[in-house]
Amino acid sequence: MTDMLTIRRPDDWHLHFRDGEVMRGVVPYTARQFARAIVMPNLSPPVTTAEMAAAYRERILAAVPEGERFTPLMTCYLTDTTDPDDLARGASAGVFTAAKLYPANATTNSAHGVSDVAKIYPVLERMEAEGIVLCVHGEVTDHQIDVFDREAEFIERHMRAIVRDFPKLKVVFEHITTADAAIFVMEQGENVAATITPQHLHINRNAMLVGGIQPHNYCLPVAKRETHRLALRKAATSGNPKFFLGTDSAPHLRSAKESSCGCAGIFNAPYALESYLSAFDEEGALDAFEGFASLHGSAFYGLPVNKETITLERAEVPVPESLPLVDEEIVPWHAGQVLGWRIAS
Ligand code: NCD
Ligand code: ZN
């Protein structure tokens, strides 16, 4: 049995830091584990220009604890009126690493998102020409579509058209939750990839709905049936470079989660690596972990692999029921459970 695992330092290719006090409280959890992270732009107001992204990046860097080396990679929140020139300038200036497509009203702070993909075709054309990565929240928002079918429907209505009309565009299908999405990604060329969260490797929809409503297991896209969880485990541990780590850690205070209208989002940053590694261990796939966590994402984004390494060791790690944040508390993913791995160095 392998009890120690040394890998290149990993990166998180999809993450929410928020802003202000919450951001200052959560940045250290990510910086402890990851060298870089793709930072989501769904603030209020959203990060829609290179100037806003550069200022946000400075605020994040100021929150990185002394002695930690961490680089935030910024994204542009696409709207119906995104200026392709600002986006392209921001990318060539090294401010933007990617741009994010939120269908309007699909998830937290997405009201200013794209109302019709056709409206951003000039932006996508420019991104394809400049090699700027498109990150996609792949869910339709049509009220007639069942929430459990929204990802699969998005593939049929939008993903197929995007990859057909922009065959060279680099597309990340974010936080996939279905076998349909995993298969779609596998069938495309190497410019189409996907991130997978720890929660979607661990839970199916029962975890949200059985034994009472479990708000801390609720995120978007919602966890689906067990068959989908198993398909995601298979994809993540397969060694296929199209699949890589993206936690989608999405902090909401306990009061915002445990409410009559609880927010979508799981705060998994504190024990993200430990959580992923437990899933890989259960699959007997520890040897596939470095690719998923530390190699595939940087290769896709065309960025260098991190030079430093990190060592993980088998050990019992109790996860606290809650953590203090902004005069309140926040419930971490796996709260009250014991994980089987910890970071040794
Ligand atoms: C995210 C958030 O809270 O910002 N929530 C979530 O459930 N994942 C937004 C998102 O990525 O959909
Ligand atoms: Zn997200």
Coordinates of C-alpha atoms and ligand atoms in Angstrom, one line a residue:
M1 CA 0.0 0.0 0.0
T2 CA 1.3 3.4 -0.9
D3 CA 1.4 5.7 2.1
M4 CA 3.3 8.7 0.6
L5 CA 2.8 10.5 -2.6
T6 CA 5.0 13.2 -4.0
I7 CA 3.7 15.2 -6.9
R8 CA 4.4 18.4 -8.7
R9 CA 2.6 21.2 -6.8
P10 CA -1.0 21.3 -8.1
D11 CA -3.2 24.1 -9.5
D12 CA -6.9 24.8 -9.1
W13 CA -8.4 25.5 -12.5
H14 CA -11.8 26.8 -11.2
L15 CA -12.3 28.7 -7.9
H16 CA -14.3 31.4 -6.3
F17 CA -12.5 33.8 -3.8
R18 CA -15.2 36.5 -3.6
D19 CA -13.9 39.9 -2.4
G20 CA -13.2 41.9 0.7
E21 CA -13.1 40.2 4.1
V22 CA -14.4 36.8 2.8
M23 CA -11.7 36.8 0.2
R24 CA -9.0 37.6 2.8
G25 CA -10.3 34.8 4.9
V26 CA -10.3 32.1 2.2
V27 CA -7.2 32.9 0.1
P28 CA -4.9 31.2 2.7
Y29 CA -6.7 27.8 2.3
T30 CA -6.0 27.8 -1.4
A31 CA -2.5 29.2 -1.2
R32 CA -1.5 26.4 1.2
Q33 CA -2.2 23.8 -1.4
F34 CA -2.1 25.3 -4.9
A35 CA 0.5 27.2 -6.9
R36 CA -2.1 28.9 -9.2
A37 CA -5.8 29.1 -9.5
I38 CA -8.2 30.3 -12.2
V39 CA -10.2 32.8 -10.2
M40 CA -13.9 33.2 -11.2
P41 CA -15.2 36.7 -12.0
N42 CA -18.7 36.4 -10.6
L43 CA -18.3 39.2 -8.0
S44 CA -21.0 41.9 -7.5
P45 CA -20.4 43.8 -9.8
P46 CA -18.8 41.2 -12.0
V47 CA -15.2 41.5 -13.3
T48 CA -15.9 42.5 -16.8
T49 CA -12.8 44.6 -17.8
A50 CA -9.1 44.2 -17.8
E51 CA -8.8 47.1 -15.4
M52 CA -11.2 45.5 -12.9
A53 CA -9.4 42.2 -13.2
A54 CA -6.0 43.8 -12.6
A55 CA -7.2 45.6 -9.4
Y56 CA -8.9 42.4 -8.2
R57 CA -5.7 40.5 -8.7
E58 CA -3.8 43.0 -6.5
R59 CA -6.4 42.6 -3.7
I60 CA -5.9 38.8 -3.9
L61 CA -2.1 39.0 -3.9
A62 CA -2.3 41.3 -0.8
A63 CA -4.2 38.5 1.0
V64 CA -1.6 35.7 0.3
P65 CA 0.1 34.9 3.6
E66 CA 3.9 35.7 3.8
G67 CA 6.1 32.9 2.6
E68 CA 3.4 31.3 0.3
R69 CA 4.0 31.5 -3.4
F70 CA 0.6 31.7 -5.1
T71 CA -0.5 33.2 -8.5
P72 CA -4.1 34.1 -9.2
L73 CA -5.0 33.7 -12.9
M74 CA -7.8 36.1 -13.8
T75 CA -10.9 35.6 -15.9
C76 CA -13.2 38.0 -17.7
Y77 CA -16.9 37.7 -17.1
L78 CA -18.5 37.7 -20.5
T79 CA -21.7 39.8 -21.0
D80 CA -23.8 40.6 -24.0
T81 CA -21.7 43.7 -24.5
T82 CA -18.1 42.5 -23.9
D83 CA -15.7 44.4 -25.9
P84 CA -13.4 42.0 -27.9
D85 CA -10.6 44.6 -28.0
D86 CA -10.5 45.0 -24.2
L87 CA -10.5 41.3 -23.7
A88 CA -7.7 40.8 -26.3
R89 CA -5.7 43.6 -24.8
G90 CA -6.2 42.2 -21.3
A91 CA -5.1 38.8 -22.4
S92 CA -2.0 40.0 -24.2
A93 CA -1.1 42.2 -21.2
G94 CA -1.1 39.0 -19.1
V95 CA -4.1 40.1 -17.0
F96 CA -6.7 37.7 -18.4
T97 CA -5.9 34.0 -18.6
A98 CA -9.4 33.0 -19.7
A99 CA -13.0 34.3 -20.1
K100 CA -16.1 32.9 -18.5
L101 CA -19.4 32.3 -20.1
Y102 CA -22.2 32.3 -17.6
P103 CA -25.6 31.9 -19.2
A104 CA -27.7 34.7 -17.6
N105 CA -29.2 33.6 -14.3
A106 CA -27.7 30.1 -14.4
T107 CA -26.0 30.4 -11.0
T108 CA -24.7 32.7 -8.2
N109 CA -24.1 36.3 -9.5
S110 CA -24.8 35.4 -13.1
A111 CA -27.6 38.0 -13.7
H112 CA -25.3 40.0 -16.0
G113 CA -24.3 36.8 -17.9
V114 CA -24.9 36.1 -21.6
S115 CA -28.5 36.1 -22.6
D116 CA -27.9 34.4 -25.9
V117 CA -24.7 32.8 -27.1
A118 CA -25.2 34.3 -30.5
K119 CA -24.6 37.7 -29.0
I120 CA -21.0 36.8 -28.1
Y121 CA -20.0 35.2 -31.4
P122 CA -17.7 38.2 -32.3
V123 CA -16.0 37.7 -28.9
L124 CA -15.6 33.9 -29.4
E125 CA -14.2 34.5 -32.9
R126 CA -11.6 36.8 -31.4
M127 CA -10.8 34.4 -28.6
E128 CA -10.3 31.6 -31.0
A129 CA -7.9 33.8 -33.1
E130 CA -5.9 34.9 -30.0
G131 CA -5.9 31.5 -28.2
I132 CA -7.8 32.8 -25.2
V133 CA -9.4 30.0 -23.2
L134 CA -13.2 29.9 -22.8
C135 CA -14.5 28.6 -19.5
V136 CA -18.2 27.5 -19.7
H137 CA -20.9 27.1 -17.1
G138 CA -22.8 24.5 -19.1
E139 CA -26.4 24.7 -18.0
V140 CA -29.5 26.0 -19.8
T141 CA -31.7 28.3 -17.8
D142 CA -35.0 27.5 -19.5
H143 CA -37.6 27.1 -16.7
Q144 CA -39.2 24.2 -18.6
I145 CA -36.0 22.1 -18.3
D146 CA -35.6 20.0 -15.2
V147 CA -32.7 21.1 -13.1
F148 CA -31.2 17.6 -13.4
D149 CA -31.3 17.8 -17.2
R150 CA -29.9 21.3 -17.6
E151 CA -26.3 20.2 -18.3
A152 CA -27.1 17.6 -20.8
E153 CA -29.5 20.0 -22.6
F154 CA -26.8 22.6 -22.7
I155 CA -24.6 20.2 -24.7
E156 CA -27.2 19.7 -27.3
R157 CA -28.3 23.4 -27.6
H158 CA -25.0 25.2 -27.2
M159 CA -21.8 23.1 -26.8
R160 CA -22.1 21.3 -30.1
A161 CA -22.6 24.6 -31.9
I162 CA -19.7 26.4 -30.1
V163 CA -17.2 23.6 -31.0
R164 CA -18.5 23.3 -34.5
D165 CA -18.5 27.1 -35.2
F166 CA -15.1 27.7 -33.5
P167 CA -13.2 24.5 -34.1
K168 CA -9.9 25.9 -32.7
L169 CA -11.3 27.7 -29.7
K170 CA -9.9 26.3 -26.4
V171 CA -13.0 25.4 -24.3
V172 CA -13.2 24.2 -20.7
F173 CA -16.5 22.6 -19.9
E174 CA -16.5 23.6 -16.2
H175 CA -17.4 21.4 -13.2
I176 CA -19.0 18.6 -15.3
T177 CA -21.6 16.5 -13.4
T178 CA -22.9 14.0 -16.0
A179 CA -21.7 11.1 -18.0
D180 CA -23.1 13.0 -21.0
A181 CA -20.6 15.8 -20.5
A182 CA -17.7 13.4 -19.9
I183 CA -18.5 11.6 -23.2
F184 CA -19.0 14.9 -25.1
V185 CA -15.5 16.1 -24.0
M186 CA -13.9 12.8 -24.8
E187 CA -15.3 12.9 -28.3
Q188 CA -13.9 16.4 -29.1
G189 CA -10.4 17.4 -30.2
E190 CA -7.7 18.2 -27.8
N191 CA -8.8 21.9 -27.5
V192 CA -11.9 20.8 -25.5
A193 CA -11.4 19.8 -21.8
A194 CA -13.3 19.7 -18.5
T195 CA -12.8 20.4 -14.8
I196 CA -14.2 18.1 -12.2
T197 CA -14.9 19.1 -8.6
P198 CA -14.2 16.9 -5.5
Q199 CA -17.9 16.9 -4.5
H200 CA -19.0 15.4 -7.8
L201 CA -16.6 12.6 -7.2
H202 CA -18.0 11.9 -3.8
I203 CA -21.7 12.5 -3.8
N204 CA -24.8 11.8 -5.8
R205 CA -28.1 13.7 -5.5
N206 CA -29.2 11.5 -2.5
A207 CA -26.6 13.4 -0.4
M208 CA -28.7 16.6 -0.9
L209 CA -32.1 15.2 -0.4
V210 CA -32.2 12.0 1.8
G211 CA -32.6 12.3 5.5
G212 CA -33.7 16.0 5.3
I213 CA -32.5 18.8 3.0
Q214 CA -28.7 19.0 3.2
P215 CA -27.8 22.5 2.1
H216 CA -24.1 22.0 2.4
N217 CA -24.2 19.4 -0.4
Y218 CA -26.0 21.8 -2.7
C219 CA -24.1 23.5 -5.5
L220 CA -24.6 24.2 -9.2
P221 CA -24.6 22.2 -11.3
V222 CA -26.4 20.0 -8.8
A223 CA -25.0 16.5 -8.1
K224 CA -26.8 13.9 -10.3
R225 CA -27.6 10.2 -10.2
E226 CA -25.0 7.6 -9.0
T227 CA -24.3 6.5 -12.6
H228 CA -23.0 10.0 -13.4
R229 CA -20.8 10.1 -10.3
L230 CA -19.2 6.8 -11.3
A231 CA -18.7 8.1 -14.9
L232 CA -16.9 11.2 -13.5
R233 CA -14.7 9.1 -11.3
K234 CA -13.8 7.0 -14.3
A235 CA -13.0 10.1 -16.4
A236 CA -11.0 11.8 -13.6
T237 CA -8.8 8.7 -12.8
S238 CA -8.5 7.6 -16.5
G239 CA -5.3 9.5 -17.1
N240 CA -7.0 11.3 -20.1
P241 CA -5.4 14.8 -20.2
K242 CA -8.7 16.4 -21.1
F243 CA -9.8 16.1 -17.4
F244 CA -8.3 18.1 -14.7
L245 CA -8.7 19.6 -11.2
G246 CA -11.1 22.5 -10.6
T247 CA -12.5 22.7 -7.1
D248 CA -15.3 25.2 -7.7
S249 CA -14.8 26.1 -4.1
A250 CA -17.6 28.6 -3.5
P251 CA -17.7 30.2 -0.1
H252 CA -21.1 31.2 1.4
L253 CA -21.4 31.8 5.1
R254 CA -23.4 29.3 7.2
S255 CA -26.3 31.7 7.5
A256 CA -26.6 32.0 3.7
K257 CA -26.5 28.3 3.2
E258 CA -28.9 27.4 6.1
S259 CA -31.8 29.6 5.0
S260 CA -35.2 29.3 3.4
C261 CA -33.5 30.0 0.1
G262 CA -30.0 28.7 0.5
C263 CA -27.2 29.7 -1.8
A264 CA -25.6 27.3 -4.3
G265 CA -22.0 26.5 -3.6
I266 CA -19.7 24.2 -1.6
F267 CA -16.7 25.6 0.2
N268 CA -14.2 22.8 -0.4
A269 CA -10.9 24.9 -0.4
P270 CA -9.7 23.9 3.1
Y271 CA -9.3 20.2 2.4
A272 CA -9.6 20.1 -1.4
L273 CA -6.5 18.0 -2.2
E274 CA -7.2 15.6 0.7
S275 CA -10.7 15.2 -0.7
Y276 CA -9.7 14.5 -4.3
L277 CA -7.0 12.1 -3.1
S278 CA -9.4 10.1 -1.0
A279 CA -11.5 9.5 -4.2
F280 CA -8.5 8.5 -6.3
D281 CA -7.4 6.2 -3.5
E282 CA -10.8 4.5 -3.4
E283 CA -10.5 4.0 -7.1
G284 CA -7.0 2.5 -6.8
A285 CA -5.7 5.3 -9.0
L286 CA -3.1 7.1 -6.9
D287 CA -0.7 6.9 -9.9
A288 CA -3.2 9.0 -12.0
F289 CA -3.4 11.8 -9.4
E290 CA -0.4 13.9 -10.5
G291 CA -1.7 14.1 -14.0
F292 CA -5.1 15.2 -12.9
A293 CA -4.0 17.6 -10.2
S294 CA -0.7 19.0 -11.5
L295 CA 0.0 18.3 -15.2
H296 CA -3.1 18.2 -17.5
G297 CA -4.4 21.7 -16.6
S298 CA -1.2 23.6 -17.2
A299 CA -0.7 21.7 -20.5
F300 CA -4.2 22.7 -21.7
Y301 CA -3.7 26.3 -20.7
G302 CA -0.2 26.3 -22.3
L303 CA 1.5 27.3 -19.0
P304 CA 4.6 25.7 -17.5
V305 CA 4.3 22.9 -15.0
N306 CA 5.1 24.0 -11.4
K307 CA 8.7 23.2 -10.4
E308 CA 8.1 22.6 -6.7
T309 CA 6.6 19.4 -5.3
I310 CA 4.2 18.6 -2.6
T311 CA 4.1 15.4 -0.5
L312 CA 0.9 13.8 0.7
E313 CA 0.8 11.1 3.3
R314 CA -1.8 8.6 4.6
A315 CA -3.1 9.9 7.9
E316 CA -6.5 10.5 9.6
V317 CA -7.6 14.1 9.2
P318 CA -10.7 15.1 11.1
V319 CA -12.5 17.9 9.3
P320 CA -14.0 20.5 11.6
E321 CA -17.7 21.1 11.8
S322 CA -17.2 24.7 10.9
L323 CA -14.5 27.3 10.5
P324 CA -14.5 31.0 11.6
L325 CA -15.0 33.5 8.8
V326 CA -15.9 37.2 9.0
D327 CA -17.4 37.3 12.5
E328 CA -19.5 34.3 11.5
E329 CA -18.8 30.8 10.4
I330 CA -18.6 28.7 7.3
V331 CA -19.1 25.0 6.9
P332 CA -16.3 23.2 5.0
W333 CA -16.9 20.4 2.6
H334 CA -16.6 17.0 4.5
A335 CA -17.4 18.8 7.8
G336 CA -17.4 16.3 10.7
Q337 CA -15.9 13.5 8.6
V338 CA -12.4 12.0 8.7
L339 CA -10.3 12.1 5.6
G340 CA -7.5 9.6 4.9
W341 CA -4.8 11.8 3.5
R342 CA -3.0 15.0 4.6
I343 CA -0.3 17.3 3.2
A344 CA 3.0 16.4 4.7
S345 CA 5.2 19.2 3.3
Ligands
NCD1 C1 -20.8 29.2 -7.5 C2 -20.8 30.4 -6.6 O1 -21.3 30.4 -5.5 O2 -20.2 31.5 -7.0 N1 -21.8 28.3 -7.0 C3 -21.9 27.0 -7.2 O3 -22.8 26.3 -6.8 N2 -20.9 26.3 -7.9 C4 -21.1 29.6 -8.9 C5 -20.9 28.5 -9.9 O4 -19.8 28.1 -10.2 O5 -21.9 28.0 -10.5
ZN2 ZN -17.9 27.9 -10.0

